[in-house]
């Protein structure tokens, strides 16, 4: 019923748009009605301007003067795929040629309709959890350095504000975001944008209404009929050549680090890349099932070369762990960072023997199908300590004290519980590489995490065994031991250590309390 309503609404919407378009065709233009030609300058003159801009207000076009790419399709494809479904993404992809020929404004309305129609407003998280990563990777270094020189920074965009607000405010520290609002009915987006409305200037500019203090930055192919640009004494225009010559903004220059993000797509979904994905999905799903069957049924000596033949790589570094001797009548405690739910399984592949995995979060499906023994921790310290002590007396065990996965090159805070359970602690540094799909999620179905990971053409795992650390009998406190293990794994991987926790991750991705980065520290 809902699918029928979705397709019916799309047909009616496109019919109305086409009728309106052919009755009154409009093309993209720049309005000079309220300004004179003398106020426009080429962008490079602003980039090399020596004058301090701290006492100026910079009004810039997000699409025209901040992002390198001129196409908005990848961002809407991400919304369609992550907030909607693969079917919605397929519809948007099929309509892409039509979107290219109907003009900017109508193409924008079509993409908004396809991506947002029927999406619940309260549950929409793509703007805060998915899109910021891809926006940041598209920011031009040269343009960002100019924008950050300004005193007050105002970003103007034709995109729905829910798509760009978190990216600009939380990660680039932009003071004001002026974007289009989406219409909502009964808590659901109806796929329509509000018309460009008048901005309350007192809220945006406050005491900076004097034209001598306001500078605009836009592009030659972006309309300047926005109310805010009419207040600028000077407007600097970016050419296509300028944008092509910009460098990408390095991650170390992000005003706030991107530690957490969600979504399944690990690549920028340009039209060609999206076509490749849709062509790969049927074959990739079959390949994932084949890999899963091999990994669950065959012995280690057979499954490792077969999985390698299918494109799944496993690299083990410093395998001298076989020489470790246990000082007590209990097993070794392996402590590793957490990249995917398959960490314990691939660890046992590298070790070539089964181990018990103690996890904080595991879906029932993964627990049932796991070829190694898994134990679900309760997050009750006394009960977990008793359970892990009993398991160690039975044999080797692996634990991920971060408590949740992290995709980026960061390590979350290590829970110190493991440091008081054993004096035979072996730190293990693990890293994962994927090209199409992420094998982790914070808001989707966790039982599908292994499937998405195995659907990648050439996924890889790297396992590095580090020097053994003394835990229970160490003179250091359990917190110091946990911090030391975290720092050693961070050094081995080149990752940055943080004091963030599982709770912080889910708060950030859910958008409840904003972005908290005050606890970031270097290894």
XYZ file of C-alpha atoms in Angstrom:
523
model
C 0.000 0.000 0.000
C 2.771 2.418 0.948
C 4.760 1.561 -2.213
C 1.701 2.193 -4.389
C 1.184 5.573 -2.749
C 4.864 6.422 -3.248
C 4.815 5.679 -7.000
C 1.455 7.409 -7.507
C 2.711 10.543 -5.770
C 5.858 10.521 -7.939
C 3.866 10.281 -11.172
C 1.561 13.156 -10.198
C 4.524 15.269 -9.083
C 6.483 14.770 -12.332
C 3.397 15.526 -14.444
C 2.882 18.822 -12.660
C 6.547 19.753 -12.914
C 6.671 19.059 -16.649
C 3.515 21.093 -17.258
C 4.907 24.009 -15.295
C 8.299 23.751 -16.975
C 7.047 23.813 -20.558
C 4.543 26.597 -19.865
C 7.161 28.851 -18.341
C 10.696 27.576 -18.986
C 13.364 29.084 -16.822
C 17.063 28.751 -16.963
C 19.685 29.398 -14.383
C 20.640 33.060 -14.298
C 22.382 35.627 -12.183
C 20.345 38.656 -11.219
C 22.017 42.048 -11.212
C 18.830 43.991 -10.564
C 19.903 45.332 -7.190
C 23.612 45.589 -7.834
C 26.072 47.074 -10.244
C 28.592 45.199 -12.316
C 31.466 47.008 -10.573
C 30.949 45.153 -7.308
C 31.914 41.770 -8.835
C 35.495 40.509 -8.701
C 37.301 37.312 -9.556
C 37.784 34.960 -6.629
C 41.622 34.783 -6.723
C 41.807 38.469 -5.772
C 40.093 37.623 -2.463
C 42.283 34.569 -1.856
C 45.406 36.741 -2.126
C 43.929 39.668 -0.252
C 46.225 40.721 2.560
C 43.602 42.698 4.460
C 42.370 41.132 7.678
C 38.813 39.809 7.240
C 38.052 39.236 10.916
C 35.925 42.378 11.108
C 33.945 41.384 7.997
C 30.902 39.162 7.566
C 31.427 36.556 4.821
C 28.316 35.352 2.995
C 29.207 32.389 0.803
C 27.385 29.940 -1.438
C 27.949 26.420 -0.137
C 27.563 24.756 -3.545
C 29.278 27.517 -5.491
C 32.255 28.506 -3.380
C 32.976 25.820 -0.777
C 32.578 22.423 -2.449
C 34.805 21.248 -5.285
C 32.178 19.137 -7.015
C 29.488 20.813 -9.102
C 27.095 17.853 -8.860
C 24.599 17.464 -6.002
C 23.510 13.999 -7.131
C 25.858 12.037 -4.783
C 24.415 13.711 -1.684
C 20.827 12.985 -2.666
C 21.754 9.417 -3.579
C 23.140 9.015 -0.066
C 19.877 10.305 1.395
C 17.829 7.997 -0.840
C 19.948 4.931 0.032
C 20.603 5.541 3.725
C 17.345 7.209 4.827
C 15.149 5.360 2.341
C 16.058 2.087 0.659
C 18.021 0.635 -2.225
C 14.812 0.783 -4.308
C 14.478 4.513 -3.704
C 18.134 4.960 -4.668
C 17.530 2.974 -7.866
C 14.604 5.240 -8.815
C 16.758 8.320 -8.303
C 19.533 6.814 -10.411
C 17.135 5.957 -13.256
C 15.835 9.546 -13.236
C 19.334 11.059 -13.299
C 19.479 11.669 -17.099
C 16.105 13.426 -16.914
C 17.295 15.511 -13.949
C 20.298 16.704 -15.960
C 18.189 18.218 -18.751
C 15.345 19.925 -16.889
C 17.431 22.656 -15.266
C 18.856 23.260 -11.817
C 15.748 24.244 -9.858
C 13.434 21.588 -11.291
C 16.138 18.929 -10.985
C 16.562 19.881 -7.352
C 12.824 19.549 -6.734
C 12.726 16.119 -8.375
C 15.602 14.839 -6.242
C 13.990 16.214 -3.079
C 10.690 14.534 -3.962
C 12.280 11.131 -4.627
C 14.544 11.218 -1.564
C 12.282 12.686 1.112
C 8.717 11.676 0.253
C 7.376 9.581 3.140
C 10.493 9.822 5.331
C 9.707 10.412 8.995
C 11.094 13.768 10.113
C 12.013 12.643 13.632
C 13.968 9.590 12.447
C 15.941 11.386 9.709
C 19.614 11.106 10.750
C 21.438 11.157 7.414
C 22.122 14.890 7.729
C 24.058 14.423 10.957
C 25.393 10.860 10.761
C 26.069 10.194 7.051
C 26.415 13.326 4.909
C 29.068 15.262 6.923
C 31.784 12.755 5.961
C 31.116 13.133 2.237
C 30.701 16.906 2.423
C 34.011 17.251 4.269
C 35.784 15.159 1.639
C 34.467 17.559 -1.024
C 35.546 20.826 0.637
C 38.238 22.781 -1.199
C 41.242 23.620 0.957
C 41.810 27.034 -0.637
C 38.157 28.086 -0.295
C 37.934 26.907 3.300
C 41.035 28.859 4.296
C 39.442 32.028 2.900
C 36.104 31.407 4.611
C 37.656 30.738 8.012
C 39.443 34.124 7.844
C 36.105 35.895 8.126
C 34.642 37.160 11.360
C 31.029 36.071 11.059
C 30.404 33.327 8.497
C 27.042 32.801 6.794
C 26.516 29.782 4.507
C 23.769 30.097 1.867
C 22.500 26.987 0.091
C 19.645 25.873 -2.163
C 19.766 22.433 -0.536
C 17.338 21.449 2.232
C 18.766 22.767 5.480
C 18.497 19.331 7.163
C 21.139 18.056 4.726
C 23.848 20.650 5.417
C 23.183 22.171 8.840
C 25.213 19.672 10.896
C 28.081 19.623 8.395
C 28.461 23.415 8.439
C 27.779 24.127 12.108
C 29.293 21.131 13.865
C 32.332 20.462 11.678
C 33.223 23.741 9.928
C 32.012 26.059 12.712
C 29.872 28.225 10.414
C 27.809 30.731 12.420
C 24.627 30.793 10.316
C 23.160 28.386 7.766
C 20.502 29.731 5.400
C 18.847 26.852 3.517
C 15.498 25.641 2.209
C 12.998 24.122 4.628
C 11.094 20.930 3.836
C 7.343 20.709 4.173
C 6.100 18.264 6.801
C 2.677 16.673 7.219
C 1.803 14.548 10.274
C 5.489 14.171 11.090
C 6.531 12.996 7.594
C 8.329 14.840 4.814
C 6.073 15.304 1.777
C 8.958 15.795 -0.656
C 8.420 19.509 -1.245
C 10.600 22.477 -0.336
C 9.353 25.792 0.937
C 9.913 28.650 -1.471
C 12.918 30.879 -0.870
C 11.681 33.074 1.941
C 12.778 36.447 3.173
C 15.503 36.246 5.794
C 15.177 38.153 9.041
C 18.356 40.172 8.658
C 18.523 41.148 12.326
C 18.927 37.469 13.254
C 21.739 36.831 10.774
C 23.726 40.043 10.501
C 22.879 41.828 13.775
C 25.087 44.966 13.818
C 26.876 44.233 10.531
C 24.323 45.742 8.141
C 26.797 48.250 6.768
C 27.715 47.110 3.255
C 31.387 47.875 3.811
C 31.538 45.014 6.312
C 29.827 42.363 4.164
C 31.622 40.324 1.494
C 29.947 37.722 -0.701
C 31.510 34.640 -2.319
C 29.704 32.670 -4.998
C 30.194 31.067 -8.410
C 29.681 32.170 -12.013
C 27.017 29.494 -12.547
C 25.058 30.143 -9.321
C 22.195 32.635 -9.126
C 22.830 35.699 -6.948
C 19.201 36.681 -6.497
C 19.308 35.760 -2.815
C 18.411 38.590 -0.467
C 21.665 38.376 1.470
C 23.914 38.852 -1.566
C 22.161 42.139 -2.367
C 23.690 43.584 0.831
C 27.284 42.842 -0.165
C 29.553 45.682 -1.202
C 31.865 43.172 -2.910
C 31.074 39.781 -4.401
C 33.851 37.433 -5.480
C 32.973 34.826 -8.108
C 34.614 31.417 -8.417
C 35.214 29.961 -11.880
C 35.141 26.289 -12.798
C 38.913 26.386 -13.336
C 39.403 27.719 -9.808
C 37.454 24.849 -8.301
C 39.259 22.215 -10.346
C 42.594 23.506 -9.092
C 41.593 23.409 -5.407
C 43.055 20.723 -3.159
C 40.897 18.577 -0.923
C 40.735 19.653 2.713
C 43.095 17.313 4.676
C 41.562 15.536 7.646
C 44.119 17.066 10.009
C 42.791 20.529 9.115
C 39.187 19.770 10.009
C 38.128 22.291 12.705
C 36.605 19.336 14.570
C 37.645 15.749 13.845
C 35.236 13.363 12.185
C 35.350 10.373 14.522
C 31.908 8.825 14.083
C 29.735 8.434 11.012
C 27.075 5.984 9.890
C 25.650 4.593 6.674
C 26.489 1.591 4.536
C 28.132 3.199 1.490
C 31.909 3.465 1.719
C 32.361 5.311 -1.587
C 31.219 8.622 -3.066
C 28.130 7.645 -5.118
C 28.778 9.497 -8.356
C 26.595 8.346 -11.287
C 29.260 5.984 -12.653
C 30.110 4.609 -9.203
C 26.404 4.107 -8.484
C 25.968 2.204 -11.752
C 28.887 -0.037 -10.792
C 27.313 -0.664 -7.371
C 23.932 -1.692 -8.793
C 25.664 -4.021 -11.242
C 27.750 -5.545 -8.444
C 25.016 -6.058 -5.798
C 23.486 -9.304 -7.202
C 26.915 -10.878 -7.714
C 28.225 -9.457 -4.434
C 25.345 -10.936 -2.430
C 25.970 -14.376 -3.939
C 29.675 -14.002 -3.225
C 28.942 -13.043 0.393
C 26.843 -16.182 0.892
C 29.587 -18.346 -0.615
C 32.236 -16.763 1.615
C 30.029 -17.219 4.678
C 29.452 -20.901 3.941
C 33.186 -21.473 3.469
C 34.041 -19.651 6.695
C 31.437 -21.543 8.726
C 32.074 -25.083 7.490
C 35.676 -25.700 6.447
C 38.741 -26.141 8.685
C 41.214 -23.267 8.957
C 43.883 -24.767 6.691
C 41.342 -24.993 3.861
C 39.148 -21.934 4.321
C 41.983 -19.372 4.421
C 43.320 -20.055 0.889
C 39.802 -20.425 -0.542
C 38.698 -17.083 0.945
C 41.876 -15.503 -0.377
C 40.996 -16.820 -3.850
C 37.599 -15.069 -3.618
C 39.325 -11.742 -2.906
C 39.188 -11.724 0.885
C 42.629 -10.912 2.275
C 44.019 -11.735 5.727
C 47.454 -10.499 6.780
C 49.041 -11.515 10.080
C 51.993 -9.504 11.423
C 54.439 -10.528 14.176
C 53.214 -14.145 14.447
C 55.707 -14.923 17.211
C 52.715 -15.078 19.550
C 52.953 -18.870 19.198
C 55.958 -18.731 21.510
C 53.992 -17.132 24.358
C 53.845 -19.213 27.516
C 51.100 -18.894 30.075
C 52.261 -18.334 33.649
C 49.043 -19.533 35.276
C 46.650 -22.440 34.674
C 44.392 -20.257 32.578
C 44.266 -19.093 28.974
C 45.753 -16.021 27.334
C 43.657 -12.869 27.253
C 43.817 -11.196 23.843
C 42.790 -7.527 23.852
C 42.074 -5.885 20.498
C 40.503 -2.768 19.091
C 37.081 -3.140 17.479
C 36.500 -2.609 13.739
C 33.636 -4.993 12.801
C 31.616 -7.783 14.379
C 33.864 -10.237 12.530
C 36.962 -9.264 14.548
C 36.932 -12.372 16.807
C 36.273 -14.658 13.832
C 39.153 -13.301 11.775
C 41.342 -13.378 14.850
C 40.675 -17.106 15.170
C 41.502 -17.470 11.443
C 44.843 -15.755 12.066
C 45.462 -17.844 15.171
C 44.252 -20.966 13.329
C 42.374 -22.175 16.372
C 39.056 -21.301 18.030
C 38.941 -18.847 20.925
C 36.113 -17.623 23.109
C 34.885 -14.119 22.229
C 33.427 -11.891 24.942
C 31.356 -9.135 23.318
C 29.244 -6.274 24.583
C 26.836 -6.232 21.653
C 25.973 -9.053 19.273
C 22.858 -9.793 17.238
C 21.084 -13.087 17.855
C 21.635 -14.143 14.246
C 25.392 -13.541 14.473
C 25.515 -15.319 17.824
C 23.754 -18.399 16.461
C 25.825 -18.621 13.271
C 29.246 -17.864 14.804
C 31.638 -20.837 14.385
C 33.411 -19.885 17.632
C 32.060 -19.630 21.161
C 30.621 -16.176 21.902
C 29.526 -14.787 25.248
C 27.402 -11.685 25.626
C 28.582 -9.350 28.404
C 25.972 -7.616 30.559
C 27.819 -4.326 31.293
C 27.415 -5.186 34.952
C 31.023 -5.052 36.181
C 30.829 -7.757 38.853
C 28.865 -10.222 36.722
C 31.093 -9.657 33.693
C 34.273 -10.068 35.744
C 33.020 -13.359 37.165
C 31.991 -14.640 33.730
C 35.284 -13.688 32.057
C 37.292 -15.231 34.899
C 35.446 -18.504 34.409
C 36.003 -18.436 30.649
C 39.726 -17.742 31.041
C 40.040 -20.808 33.219
C 38.678 -22.806 30.286
C 41.036 -21.436 27.605
C 42.094 -18.429 25.535
C 39.710 -15.507 25.193
C 39.493 -12.346 23.093
C 37.800 -9.122 24.199
C 37.289 -5.703 22.587
C 37.320 -3.211 25.489
C 36.149 -0.283 23.309
C 32.664 -1.769 23.563
C 31.688 -0.685 20.050
C 33.167 -0.342 16.584
C 34.858 2.735 15.154
C 35.462 3.167 11.409
C 37.852 6.087 11.407
C 41.536 5.945 12.551
C 40.643 6.554 16.196
C 40.556 4.370 19.300
C 37.801 4.796 21.857
C 38.438 4.570 25.583
C 39.336 1.059 26.751
C 37.267 -0.326 29.601
C 39.810 -1.309 32.317
C 37.994 -4.484 33.410
C 40.309 -6.779 31.417
C 43.392 -5.453 33.256
C 42.411 -7.117 36.538
C 41.458 -10.510 35.123
C 44.768 -11.866 33.892
C 48.488 -11.276 34.010
C 48.893 -12.699 30.496
C 47.518 -9.950 28.247
C 48.369 -9.864 24.548
C 47.422 -6.602 22.754
C 46.234 -7.146 19.188
C 45.998 -4.326 16.626
C 43.354 -4.911 13.954
C 42.518 -2.892 10.851
C 39.959 -3.357 8.075
C 39.785 -2.039 4.513
C 36.595 -1.964 2.417
C 35.721 -0.305 -0.892
C 31.929 -0.501 -1.356
C 30.084 -1.195 1.888
C 30.764 -0.682 5.568
C 30.290 -3.760 7.715
C 29.096 -1.765 10.718
C 26.043 0.320 11.544
C 24.703 2.269 14.510
C 21.108 2.599 13.359
C 20.485 -0.200 10.857
C 20.146 -3.968 11.181
C 23.298 -5.225 12.894
C 22.600 -8.780 11.769
C 23.405 -7.621 8.212
C 26.825 -6.232 9.156
C 28.745 -9.417 8.178
C 26.782 -9.641 4.906
C 27.666 -6.094 3.862
C 31.312 -6.636 4.776
C 31.499 -9.858 2.759
C 29.822 -8.172 -0.239
C 32.908 -6.025 -0.804
C 35.009 -7.140 -3.811
C 38.350 -7.155 -1.970
C 37.861 -6.708 1.798
C 40.944 -7.138 3.923
C 41.872 -7.721 7.551
C 45.253 -6.942 9.100
C 46.094 -8.507 12.471
C 49.205 -7.445 14.343
C 50.249 -9.125 17.599
C 52.086 -6.872 20.061
C 54.303 -7.565 23.065
C 52.634 -9.184 26.047
C 51.593 -6.890 28.887
C 51.333 -7.662 32.588
C 47.889 -6.952 33.983
C 46.632 -8.283 37.301
C 50.100 -8.497 38.905
C 51.314 -5.199 37.494
C 52.271 -2.336 39.804
C 50.219 -0.033 37.605
C 46.542 0.577 38.251
C 44.047 -1.151 36.007
C 43.219 2.199 34.370
C 46.903 2.821 33.616
C 47.204 -0.657 32.121
C 44.138 -0.094 29.942
C 45.481 3.276 28.764
C 48.879 1.743 28.027
C 47.347 -1.058 25.941
C 45.246 1.500 24.076
C 48.296 3.659 23.333
C 50.369 0.681 22.127
C 47.627 -0.425 19.739
C 47.233 3.180 18.593
C 50.957 3.459 17.837
C 50.982 0.184 15.922
C 48.058 1.271 13.729
C 48.847 4.982 13.523
C 45.466 5.719 15.102
C 44.592 8.540 17.480
C 43.529 7.673 21.025
C 40.428 9.311 22.479
C 38.488 9.282 25.729
C 35.191 8.816 23.896
C 32.940 5.878 24.770
C 30.197 3.785 23.231
C 27.634 6.135 24.751
C 29.288 9.122 23.072
C 29.163 7.360 19.705
C 25.449 6.704 19.842
C 24.660 10.161 21.173
C 26.567 11.715 18.271
C 25.075 9.512 15.580
C 21.573 9.894 17.043
C 22.008 13.669 17.252
C 20.559 13.939 20.743
C 23.211 16.057 22.474
C 25.241 17.370 19.540
C 28.905 16.633 18.831
C 31.258 16.163 21.771
C 34.978 16.303 20.959
C 36.425 17.756 24.119
C 37.922 14.428 25.185
C 40.139 13.894 22.146
C 43.816 13.423 22.993
C 46.903 12.281 21.171
C 48.469 8.884 21.740
